[in-house]
Tab-separated table of N, CA and C in Angstrom:
chain	number	residue	atom	x	y	z
A	1	UNK	N	-10.937	-11.959	2.619
A	1	UNK	CA	-10.507	-11.606	3.805
A	1	UNK	C	-9.453	-10.865	3.587
A	2	UNK	N	-10.125	-9.346	4.694
A	2	UNK	CA	-8.736	-8.906	4.447
A	2	UNK	C	-7.738	-8.850	5.841
A	3	UNK	N	-6.893	-8.148	5.846
A	3	UNK	CA	-5.627	-8.674	6.855
A	3	UNK	C	-5.345	-7.134	6.596
A	4	UNK	N	-5.446	-6.534	8.024
A	4	UNK	CA	-4.893	-5.455	8.731
A	4	UNK	C	-3.817	-5.562	9.911
A	5	UNK	N	-3.106	-4.918	9.328
A	5	UNK	CA	-1.771	-4.568	10.092
A	5	UNK	C	-0.874	-3.272	10.413
A	6	UNK	N	-0.450	-3.191	11.501
A	6	UNK	CA	0.412	-1.518	11.775
A	6	UNK	C	1.338	-1.634	10.753
A	7	UNK	N	2.215	-2.680	11.022
A	7	UNK	CA	3.364	-2.374	10.828
A	7	UNK	C	3.565	-2.846	8.653
A	8	UNK	N	3.919	-2.274	8.480
A	8	UNK	CA	3.559	-2.813	6.619
A	8	UNK	C	4.553	-4.017	6.444
A	9	UNK	N	3.930	-4.661	5.759
A	9	UNK	CA	5.266	-5.897	5.427
A	9	UNK	C	6.606	-5.798	3.659
A	10	UNK	N	5.743	-4.753	3.581
A	10	UNK	CA	6.826	-4.121	1.674
A	10	UNK	C	6.653	-2.685	2.269
A	11	UNK	N	7.794	-1.770	2.222
A	11	UNK	CA	7.696	-0.396	2.189
A	11	UNK	C	8.947	0.008	1.626
A	12	UNK	N	8.937	1.117	0.813
A	12	UNK	CA	10.264	1.372	0.189
A	12	UNK	C	10.431	2.645	0.782
A	13	UNK	N	10.401	3.124	1.990
A	13	UNK	CA	10.129	4.217	2.533
A	13	UNK	C	11.522	4.319	3.474
A	14	UNK	N	12.576	5.082	3.295
A	14	UNK	CA	13.549	5.287	3.993
A	14	UNK	C	13.753	4.899	5.177
A	15	UNK	N	12.857	6.447	6.283
A	15	UNK	CA	13.377	5.952	7.578
A	15	UNK	C	12.913	4.259	8.314
A	16	UNK	N	11.720	3.393	7.361
A	16	UNK	CA	11.908	2.567	8.316
A	16	UNK	C	12.207	1.018	7.146
A	17	UNK	N	11.820	0.898	6.023
A	17	UNK	CA	11.368	0.223	4.855
A	17	UNK	C	10.507	-1.454	5.418
A	18	UNK	N	10.307	-2.566	4.613
A	18	UNK	CA	8.948	-3.210	5.370
A	18	UNK	C	9.685	-3.795	6.583
A	19	UNK	N	7.851	-4.193	6.888
A	19	UNK	CA	9.114	-5.412	8.126
A	19	UNK	C	8.787	-6.817	7.963
A	20	UNK	N	9.942	-7.330	7.448
A	20	UNK	CA	9.576	-8.871	7.067
A	20	UNK	C	9.407	-9.592	8.429
A	21	UNK	N	9.136	-9.408	8.959
A	21	UNK	CA	8.848	-11.049	9.893
A	21	UNK	C	7.453	-9.952	10.099
A	22	UNK	N	6.821	-9.125	9.477
A	22	UNK	CA	5.646	-9.026	9.464
A	22	UNK	C	5.206	-10.046	8.018
A	23	UNK	N	6.182	-10.265	7.483
A	23	UNK	CA	5.312	-10.449	5.815
A	23	UNK	C	5.659	-11.976	5.869
A	24	UNK	N	6.829	-12.640	7.439
A	24	UNK	CA	6.900	-14.001	7.347
A	24	UNK	C	5.896	-14.592	8.813
A	25	UNK	N	5.240	-13.967	9.042
A	25	UNK	CA	3.381	-14.635	10.111
A	25	UNK	C	2.863	-14.603	8.715
A	26	UNK	N	2.544	-13.561	7.707
A	26	UNK	CA	1.729	-13.394	6.742
A	26	UNK	C	1.637	-14.776	6.163
A	27	UNK	N	3.013	-15.464	5.645
A	27	UNK	CA	3.349	-16.127	4.572
A	27	UNK	C	3.029	-18.047	5.773
A	28	UNK	N	3.706	-17.451	7.158
A	28	UNK	CA	3.099	-19.223	7.846
A	28	UNK	C	1.484	-19.289	8.108
A	29	UNK	N	0.868	-18.029	7.843
A	29	UNK	CA	-0.491	-17.845	7.915
A	29	UNK	C	-1.155	-18.995	6.793
A	30	UNK	N	-0.450	-18.087	5.297
A	30	UNK	CA	-1.099	-18.931	3.850
A	30	UNK	C	-1.243	-20.250	4.301
A	31	UNK	N	0.483	-20.477	4.646
A	31	UNK	CA	1.032	-21.893	3.841
A	31	UNK	C	0.231	-22.716	5.220
A	32	UNK	N	-0.232	-22.791	6.621
A	32	UNK	CA	-1.069	-23.062	6.869
A	32	UNK	C	-1.987	-23.240	6.912
A	33	UNK	N	-2.390	-22.519	6.370
A	33	UNK	CA	-4.260	-22.816	6.752
A	33	UNK	C	-4.834	-22.736	4.344
A	34	UNK	N	-3.919	-22.384	3.951
A	34	UNK	CA	-3.732	-22.783	2.952
A	34	UNK	C	-4.882	-21.838	1.862
A	35	UNK	N	-5.061	-20.577	2.614
A	35	UNK	CA	-6.141	-19.648	2.332
A	35	UNK	C	-4.873	-17.843	2.297
A	36	UNK	N	-4.964	-17.581	1.257
A	36	UNK	CA	-4.075	-16.168	1.043
A	36	UNK	C	-5.339	-14.694	1.212
A	37	UNK	N	-4.733	-13.892	2.078
A	37	UNK	CA	-5.597	-13.036	1.755
A	37	UNK	C	-6.103	-12.457	0.827
A	38	UNK	N	-7.464	-11.534	0.364
A	38	UNK	CA	-7.272	-10.424	-0.705
A	38	UNK	C	-7.209	-9.185	-0.589
A	39	UNK	N	-6.432	-8.324	0.588
A	39	UNK	CA	-6.359	-8.028	0.064
A	39	UNK	C	-4.833	-7.726	1.979
A	40	UNK	N	-4.251	-6.974	1.845
A	40	UNK	CA	-3.084	-6.259	2.840
A	40	UNK	C	-3.210	-4.570	3.437
A	41	UNK	N	-3.581	-3.810	4.461
A	41	UNK	CA	-3.657	-3.397	4.439
A	41	UNK	C	-2.704	-2.412	5.853
A	42	UNK	N	-1.672	-1.805	6.042
A	42	UNK	CA	-1.178	-1.118	6.850
A	42	UNK	C	-1.385	0.638	7.638
A	43	UNK	N	-0.405	0.883	8.027
A	43	UNK	CA	0.139	1.959	8.097
A	43	UNK	C	1.542	2.561	8.568
A	44	UNK	N	1.992	3.118	9.722
A	44	UNK	CA	3.031	2.971	10.407
A	44	UNK	C	3.671	4.150	9.590
A	45	UNK	N	4.008	3.803	8.424
A	45	UNK	CA	4.601	5.144	7.631
A	45	UNK	C	3.779	5.995	6.989
A	46	UNK	N	4.493	7.107	7.324
A	46	UNK	CA	3.885	8.601	7.190
A	46	UNK	C	3.511	8.707	5.267
A	47	UNK	N	3.316	8.133	4.534
A	47	UNK	CA	3.133	7.680	3.118
A	47	UNK	C	1.919	7.179	2.899
A	48	UNK	N	1.930	7.313	1.169
A	48	UNK	CA	1.024	6.373	0.583
A	48	UNK	C	1.945	5.488	-0.369
A	49	UNK	N	1.805	4.355	-0.359
A	49	UNK	CA	2.109	3.224	-1.388
A	49	UNK	C	1.249	1.680	-1.347
A	50	UNK	N	1.629	1.839	-2.689
A	50	UNK	CA	0.817	0.362	-3.017
A	50	UNK	C	1.366	-0.514	-3.648
A	51	UNK	N	1.771	-1.622	-3.468
A	51	UNK	CA	2.343	-2.658	-4.053
A	51	UNK	C	0.951	-3.988	-4.877
A	52	UNK	N	1.866	-4.592	-5.193
A	52	UNK	CA	0.588	-5.493	-5.853
A	52	UNK	C	1.887	-7.169	-5.442
A	53	UNK	N	1.613	-7.880	-4.778
A	53	UNK	CA	1.936	-9.202	-5.044
A	53	UNK	C	1.259	-10.198	-5.699
A	54	UNK	N	1.920	-11.083	-6.763
A	54	UNK	CA	1.352	-11.903	-7.381
A	54	UNK	C	1.536	-13.527	-6.870
A	55	UNK	N	0.780	-14.425	-7.063
A	55	UNK	CA	1.193	-15.083	-6.383
A	55	UNK	C	-0.036	-16.185	-6.801
A	56	UNK	N	0.573	-17.185	-8.607
A	56	UNK	CA	0.065	-17.217	-8.972
A	56	UNK	C	-0.332	-16.883	-10.461
A	57	UNK	N	-2.072	-17.147	-10.165
A	57	UNK	CA	-2.889	-16.268	-10.825
A	57	UNK	C	-3.401	-14.896	-10.102
A	58	UNK	N	-3.012	-15.242	-8.873
A	58	UNK	CA	-3.804	-13.975	-8.074
A	58	UNK	C	-3.275	-12.768	-7.947
A	59	UNK	N	-3.496	-11.987	-7.880
A	59	UNK	CA	-3.041	-10.535	-7.440
A	59	UNK	C	-3.636	-9.635	-6.108
A	60	UNK	N	-2.979	-9.665	-5.137
A	60	UNK	CA	-3.219	-9.354	-3.813
A	60	UNK	C	-3.018	-8.146	-3.570
A	61	UNK	N	-3.159	-7.016	-3.089
A	61	UNK	CA	-2.601	-5.393	-2.685
A	61	UNK	C	-2.182	-5.180	-1.219
A	62	UNK	N	-1.098	-4.831	-1.490
A	62	UNK	CA	-0.759	-4.972	0.153
A	62	UNK	C	-0.750	-3.413	-0.158
A	63	UNK	N	-1.264	-2.512	0.565
A	63	UNK	CA	-1.650	-0.819	0.932
A	63	UNK	C	-1.145	-0.211	2.693
A	64	UNK	N	-0.132	0.463	2.296
A	64	UNK	CA	0.163	1.394	2.960
A	64	UNK	C	-0.435	2.457	2.609
A	65	UNK	N	-1.204	2.888	4.218
A	65	UNK	CA	-1.799	4.429	4.050
A	65	UNK	C	-1.988	4.775	5.430
A	66	UNK	N	-0.754	5.541	5.670
A	66	UNK	CA	-0.260	6.285	6.856
A	66	UNK	C	0.283	7.437	6.865
A	67	UNK	N	-0.111	8.403	5.896
A	67	UNK	CA	-0.522	9.972	6.247
A	67	UNK	C	-1.516	10.308	6.176
A	68	UNK	N	-2.424	10.319	6.952
A	68	UNK	CA	-3.575	10.327	7.471
A	68	UNK	C	-3.392	11.381	8.806
A	69	UNK	N	-2.705	11.892	9.236
A	69	UNK	CA	-2.720	12.143	10.673
A	69	UNK	C	-1.145	13.070	10.939
A	70	UNK	N	-0.088	12.473	11.419
A	70	UNK	CA	0.792	12.721	12.311
A	70	UNK	C	1.321	14.209	11.352
A	71	UNK	N	1.585	13.712	10.364
A	71	UNK	CA	2.248	14.447	9.290
A	71	UNK	C	2.024	16.216	8.516
A	72	UNK	N	1.861	16.513	9.846
A	72	UNK	CA	1.658	17.588	9.120
A	72	UNK	C	2.205	18.687	8.470
A	73	UNK	N	3.006	18.685	7.933
A	73	UNK	CA	4.436	19.655	7.179
A	73	UNK	C	5.045	17.947	6.051
A	74	UNK	N	4.941	18.615	4.641
A	74	UNK	CA	6.100	17.620	3.892
A	74	UNK	C	6.791	17.393	4.707
A	75	UNK	N	8.054	18.040	5.493
A	75	UNK	CA	9.168	17.639	6.070
A	75	UNK	C	9.009	15.934	6.824
A	76	UNK	N	7.807	16.396	7.672
A	76	UNK	CA	7.362	15.006	8.348
A	76	UNK	C	6.735	13.326	7.677
A	77	UNK	N	6.007	13.733	5.800
A	77	UNK	CA	6.353	12.862	5.251
A	77	UNK	C	7.585	11.864	5.314
A	78	UNK	N	6.840	10.724	4.652
A	78	UNK	CA	8.326	9.586	4.786
A	78	UNK	C	8.236	9.412	3.855
A	79	UNK	N	9.979	9.696	2.995
A	79	UNK	CA	10.068	9.388	1.678
A	79	UNK	C	11.006	8.196	1.158
A	80	UNK	N	10.196	8.291	0.037
A	80	UNK	CA	10.779	6.433	-0.468
A	80	UNK	C	12.300	6.252	-0.514
A	81	UNK	N	12.944	5.895	-1.125
A	81	UNK	CA	14.104	5.489	-1.762
A	81	UNK	C	14.088	5.928	-2.583
A	82	UNK	N	15.070	6.724	-2.926
A	82	UNK	CA	15.696	6.674	-4.273
A	82	UNK	C	16.411	5.539	-5.032
A	83	UNK	N	16.213	5.957	-6.835
A	83	UNK	CA	16.444	4.898	-7.872
A	83	UNK	C	18.453	5.046	-7.756
A	84	UNK	N	19.362	4.245	-8.132
A	84	UNK	CA	20.636	3.988	-8.137
A	84	UNK	C	21.370	5.472	-8.225
A	85	UNK	N	20.169	6.175	-9.577
A	85	UNK	CA	20.604	7.391	-10.144
A	85	UNK	C	20.493	8.864	-9.142
A	86	UNK	N	19.904	8.713	-7.950
A	86	UNK	CA	19.271	9.230	-6.840
A	86	UNK	C	17.867	10.212	-8.252
A	87	UNK	N	17.194	9.377	-8.733
A	87	UNK	CA	16.280	9.213	-8.952
A	87	UNK	C	14.773	9.500	-8.109
A	88	UNK	N	14.123	10.028	-7.968
A	88	UNK	CA	12.423	9.175	-7.447
A	88	UNK	C	11.870	7.797	-8.488
A	89	UNK	N	11.702	6.900	-7.738
A	89	UNK	CA	11.369	5.723	-8.395
A	89	UNK	C	9.997	5.856	-9.634
A	90	UNK	N	10.272	5.121	-10.535
A	90	UNK	CA	9.149	5.312	-11.319
A	90	UNK	C	8.054	3.540	-10.979
A	91	UNK	N	6.996	4.501	-11.583
A	91	UNK	CA	6.463	3.191	-11.265
A	91	UNK	C	6.056	3.030	-12.196
A	92	UNK	N	5.371	1.157	-12.944
A	92	UNK	CA	5.354	0.497	-11.610
A	92	UNK	C	7.077	0.016	-11.871
A	93	UNK	N	7.286	-0.530	-10.855
A	93	UNK	CA	8.834	-0.865	-10.079
A	93	UNK	C	8.761	-1.804	-9.394
A	94	UNK	N	9.566	-3.187	-9.786
A	94	UNK	CA	9.328	-4.024	-9.005
A	94	UNK	C	10.369	-4.164	-7.773
A	95	UNK	N	10.260	-4.716	-7.164
A	95	UNK	CA	10.872	-4.764	-5.757
A	95	UNK	C	11.751	-6.069	-5.800
A	96	UNK	N	12.692	-5.686	-5.086
A	96	UNK	CA	13.638	-7.022	-4.451
A	96	UNK	C	12.724	-7.988	-3.744
A	97	UNK	N	11.954	-7.853	-2.959
A	97	UNK	CA	11.236	-9.322	-2.789
A	97	UNK	C	10.462	-9.572	-4.272
A	98	UNK	N	9.927	-11.474	-4.302
A	98	UNK	CA	9.520	-11.972	-5.307
A	98	UNK	C	8.282	-11.662	-5.617
A	99	UNK	N	7.645	-11.306	-6.868
A	99	UNK	CA	6.410	-11.093	-7.345
A	99	UNK	C	6.082	-9.795	-6.735
A	100	UNK	N	6.774	-9.163	-5.759
A	100	UNK	CA	6.311	-7.814	-5.615
A	100	UNK	C	6.296	-6.797	-6.180
A	101	UNK	N	5.589	-6.113	-7.218
A	101	UNK	CA	5.670	-4.607	-7.274
A	101	UNK	C	4.540	-3.450	-6.822
A	102	UNK	N	5.719	-2.134	-6.641
A	102	UNK	CA	4.740	-1.456	-5.906
A	102	UNK	C	4.561	-0.661	-7.139
A	103	UNK	N	2.998	-0.291	-7.185
A	103	UNK	CA	2.292	-0.218	-8.178
A	103	UNK	C	2.142	1.850	-8.627
A	104	UNK	N	1.932	2.109	-6.896
A	104	UNK	CA	1.279	4.028	-6.739
A	104	UNK	C	1.618	4.006	-5.367
A	105	UNK	N	2.597	5.509	-5.489
A	105	UNK	CA	2.789	6.165	-4.166
A	105	UNK	C	2.722	7.541	-3.926
A	106	UNK	N	3.408	8.314	-3.000
A	106	UNK	CA	2.897	9.006	-2.921
A	106	UNK	C	3.485	9.859	-1.557
A	107	UNK	N	4.684	10.532	-1.820
A	107	UNK	CA	5.234	10.520	-0.333
A	107	UNK	C	5.587	12.300	0.300
A	108	UNK	N	4.748	12.885	-0.760
A	108	UNK	CA	4.670	14.684	-0.129
A	108	UNK	C	3.408	14.645	0.421
A	109	UNK	N	1.845	14.084	0.228
A	109	UNK	CA	0.825	15.075	0.474
A	109	UNK	C	0.527	13.691	1.738
A	110	UNK	N	-0.747	14.627	2.636
A	110	UNK	CA	-1.287	14.074	2.968
A	110	UNK	C	-2.812	12.909	2.798
A	111	UNK	N	-3.397	12.326	3.446
A	111	UNK	CA	-4.075	11.429	2.876
A	111	UNK	C	-5.084	10.515	3.833
A	112	UNK	N	-5.831	10.162	3.038
A	112	UNK	CA	-6.627	8.576	3.362
A	112	UNK	C	-6.955	8.061	2.415
A	113	UNK	N	-7.406	7.139	3.028
A	113	UNK	CA	-8.088	6.015	2.026
A	113	UNK	C	-9.233	5.112	2.207
A	114	UNK	N	-10.191	5.938	1.106
A	114	UNK	CA	-11.046	5.060	1.453
A	114	UNK	C	-11.743	3.762	0.822
A	115	UNK	N	-12.350	3.211	1.393
A	115	UNK	CA	-12.442	1.349	0.783
A	115	UNK	C	-14.143	1.224	0.786
A	116	UNK	N	-14.628	0.204	-0.286
A	116	UNK	CA	-15.553	0.114	-0.617
A	116	UNK	C	-15.710	-1.451	-0.644
A	117	UNK	N	-16.696	-2.377	0.393
A	117	UNK	CA	-17.078	-3.716	0.078
A	117	UNK	C	-18.607	-3.564	-0.257
A	118	UNK	N	-18.603	-4.292	-1.483
A	118	UNK	CA	-19.618	-5.371	-1.958
A	118	UNK	C	-19.725	-7.113	-2.602
A	119	UNK	N	-20.200	-7.033	-2.445
A	119	UNK	CA	-20.347	-8.854	-2.780
A	119	UNK	C	-19.059	-8.935	-4.024
A	120	UNK	N	-19.276	-8.094	-5.551
A	120	UNK	CA	-18.496	-8.614	-6.442
A	120	UNK	C	-17.132	-8.290	-6.230
A	121	UNK	N	-16.786	-6.681	-5.272
A	121	UNK	CA	-15.770	-6.089	-5.828
A	121	UNK	C	-14.828	-5.944	-4.403
A	122	UNK	N	-13.798	-5.207	-4.134
A	122	UNK	CA	-13.283	-4.846	-2.931
A	122	UNK	C	-12.633	-2.965	-3.746
A	123	UNK	N	-13.131	-2.329	-3.629
A	123	UNK	CA	-12.886	-0.872	-3.910
A	123	UNK	C	-12.056	0.161	-3.246
A	124	UNK	N	-11.046	0.608	-3.389
A	124	UNK	CA	-10.023	0.961	-2.652
A	124	UNK	C	-9.973	2.703	-3.775
A	125	UNK	N	-9.929	4.153	-3.030
A	125	UNK	CA	-9.758	4.692	-3.471
A	125	UNK	C	-8.973	5.314	-2.426
A	126	UNK	N	-7.676	6.506	-2.714
A	126	UNK	CA	-6.730	6.897	-2.346
A	126	UNK	C	-6.693	8.570	-2.460
A	127	UNK	N	-7.172	9.002	-1.231
A	127	UNK	CA	-7.337	10.962	-1.656
A	127	UNK	C	-6.090	11.586	-0.653
A	128	UNK	N	-5.616	12.439	-1.570
A	128	UNK	CA	-4.793	13.685	-1.229
A	128	UNK	C	-5.230	14.698	-0.426
A	129	UNK	N	-4.805	15.273	0.389
A	129	UNK	CA	-5.776	16.998	1.680
A	129	UNK	C	-4.694	17.630	1.392
A	130	UNK	N	-4.750	18.903	1.599
A	130	UNK	CA	-4.265	19.401	1.734
A	130	UNK	C	-3.221	20.041	3.564
A	131	UNK	N	-1.827	20.353	4.052
A	131	UNK	CA	-1.931	20.307	4.914
A	131	UNK	C	-2.879	20.881	5.854
A	132	UNK	N	-3.553	21.851	5.493
A	132	UNK	CA	-3.794	22.684	6.757
A	132	UNK	C	-5.326	21.900	6.807
A	133	UNK	N	-5.588	21.074	5.794
A	133	UNK	CA	-6.598	20.009	6.235
A	133	UNK	C	-8.429	20.909	5.733
A	134	UNK	N	-8.018	21.872	5.199
A	134	UNK	CA	-8.910	22.481	4.405
A	134	UNK	C	-9.166	21.688	3.110
A	135	UNK	N	-10.545	21.506	2.618
A	135	UNK	CA	-11.653	20.479	1.701
A	135	UNK	C	-10.978	21.386	0.546
A	136	UNK	N	-10.767	20.630	-0.749
A	136	UNK	CA	-11.262	19.897	-1.001
A	136	UNK	C	-10.201	18.260	-0.947
A	137	UNK	N	-10.991	17.314	-0.550
A	137	UNK	CA	-9.799	16.392	-1.302
A	137	UNK	C	-9.656	15.787	-2.439
A	138	UNK	N	-8.597	15.264	-3.305
A	138	UNK	CA	-8.613	15.347	-4.635
A	138	UNK	C	-8.240	13.671	-4.700
A	139	UNK	N	-8.841	13.214	-5.191
A	139	UNK	CA	-8.516	11.824	-6.102
A	139	UNK	C	-6.945	11.787	-6.882
A	140	UNK	N	-6.368	10.391	-6.355
A	140	UNK	CA	-4.751	10.076	-6.592
A	140	UNK	C	-4.914	8.736	-7.040
A	141	UNK	N	-5.640	7.937	-6.427
A	141	UNK	CA	-5.379	6.346	-6.771
A	141	UNK	C	-6.351	5.746	-6.651
A	142	UNK	N	-6.762	5.550	-7.219
A	142	UNK	CA	-7.908	4.111	-6.951
A	142	UNK	C	-7.882	2.545	-7.748
A	143	UNK	N	-8.327	1.191	-7.162
A	143	UNK	CA	-7.538	0.585	-7.485
A	143	UNK	C	-9.104	-0.918	-7.161
A	144	UNK	N	-9.458	-1.594	-7.796
A	144	UNK	CA	-10.688	-2.764	-7.556
A	144	UNK	C	-10.050	-3.760	-7.887
A	145	UNK	N	-10.124	-4.528	-6.594
A	145	UNK	CA	-10.085	-5.959	-6.166
A	145	UNK	C	-11.424	-6.883	-6.653
A	146	UNK	N	-11.825	-7.785	-8.178
A	146	UNK	CA	-12.887	-8.439	-8.270
A	146	UNK	C	-12.770	-9.762	-6.912
A	147	UNK	N	-13.298	-10.625	-6.298
A	147	UNK	CA	-13.422	-11.054	-5.557
A	147	UNK	C	-13.680	-12.747	-5.958
A	148	UNK	N	-14.392	-13.001	-7.032
A	148	UNK	CA	-14.051	-13.784	-7.827
A	148	UNK	C	-12.481	-14.603	-8.472
A	149	UNK	N	-12.279	-13.608	-9.102
A	149	UNK	CA	-11.003	-14.572	-9.965
A	149	UNK	C	-9.632	-13.368	-9.296
A	150	UNK	N	-10.061	-12.295	-8.096
A	150	UNK	CA	-8.975	-12.217	-7.305
A	150	UNK	C	-7.558	-11.045	-8.525
A	151	UNK	N	-8.557	-10.903	-9.404
A	151	UNK	CA	-7.848	-9.560	-9.864
A	151	UNK	C	-7.961	-8.272	-10.149
A	152	UNK	N	-7.254	-7.747	-10.612
A	152	UNK	CA	-7.194	-6.146	-9.931
A	152	UNK	C	-7.465	-5.338	-11.170
A	153	UNK	N	-7.611	-4.310	-10.963
A	153	UNK	CA	-8.748	-3.682	-12.145
A	153	UNK	C	-8.519	-1.872	-11.517
């Protein structure tokens, strides 16, 4: 089951941060139904962020892919928070949310997410593109979720 929401439950960007109400609603749905989402996709934040939420042996990717339109200059990209030493976050980064790790991010370039689904897996590839829109798109991040194992590769 893939869930898509506008506001991300988890985000480390400075202007917005995550939307706890979305996370609470998802957790209520999980508790009520006993079903976990296989992946959660969101936008709203003008950057790319990929988190892994670990629930028992299950890996659930939470992807923020909102850097595909409005932000036509680097200044309009939503930058992530910095470390206490004012350094860029290094991944993997354990967030304050239990079991949630930031695996990858890009807060300087626009891009898009390509999702491919088959009976074995969900594969995601994030590509960055120049601000002027001229090709080529370049691969930046990729992951595969195996449906039966609920594990990321």
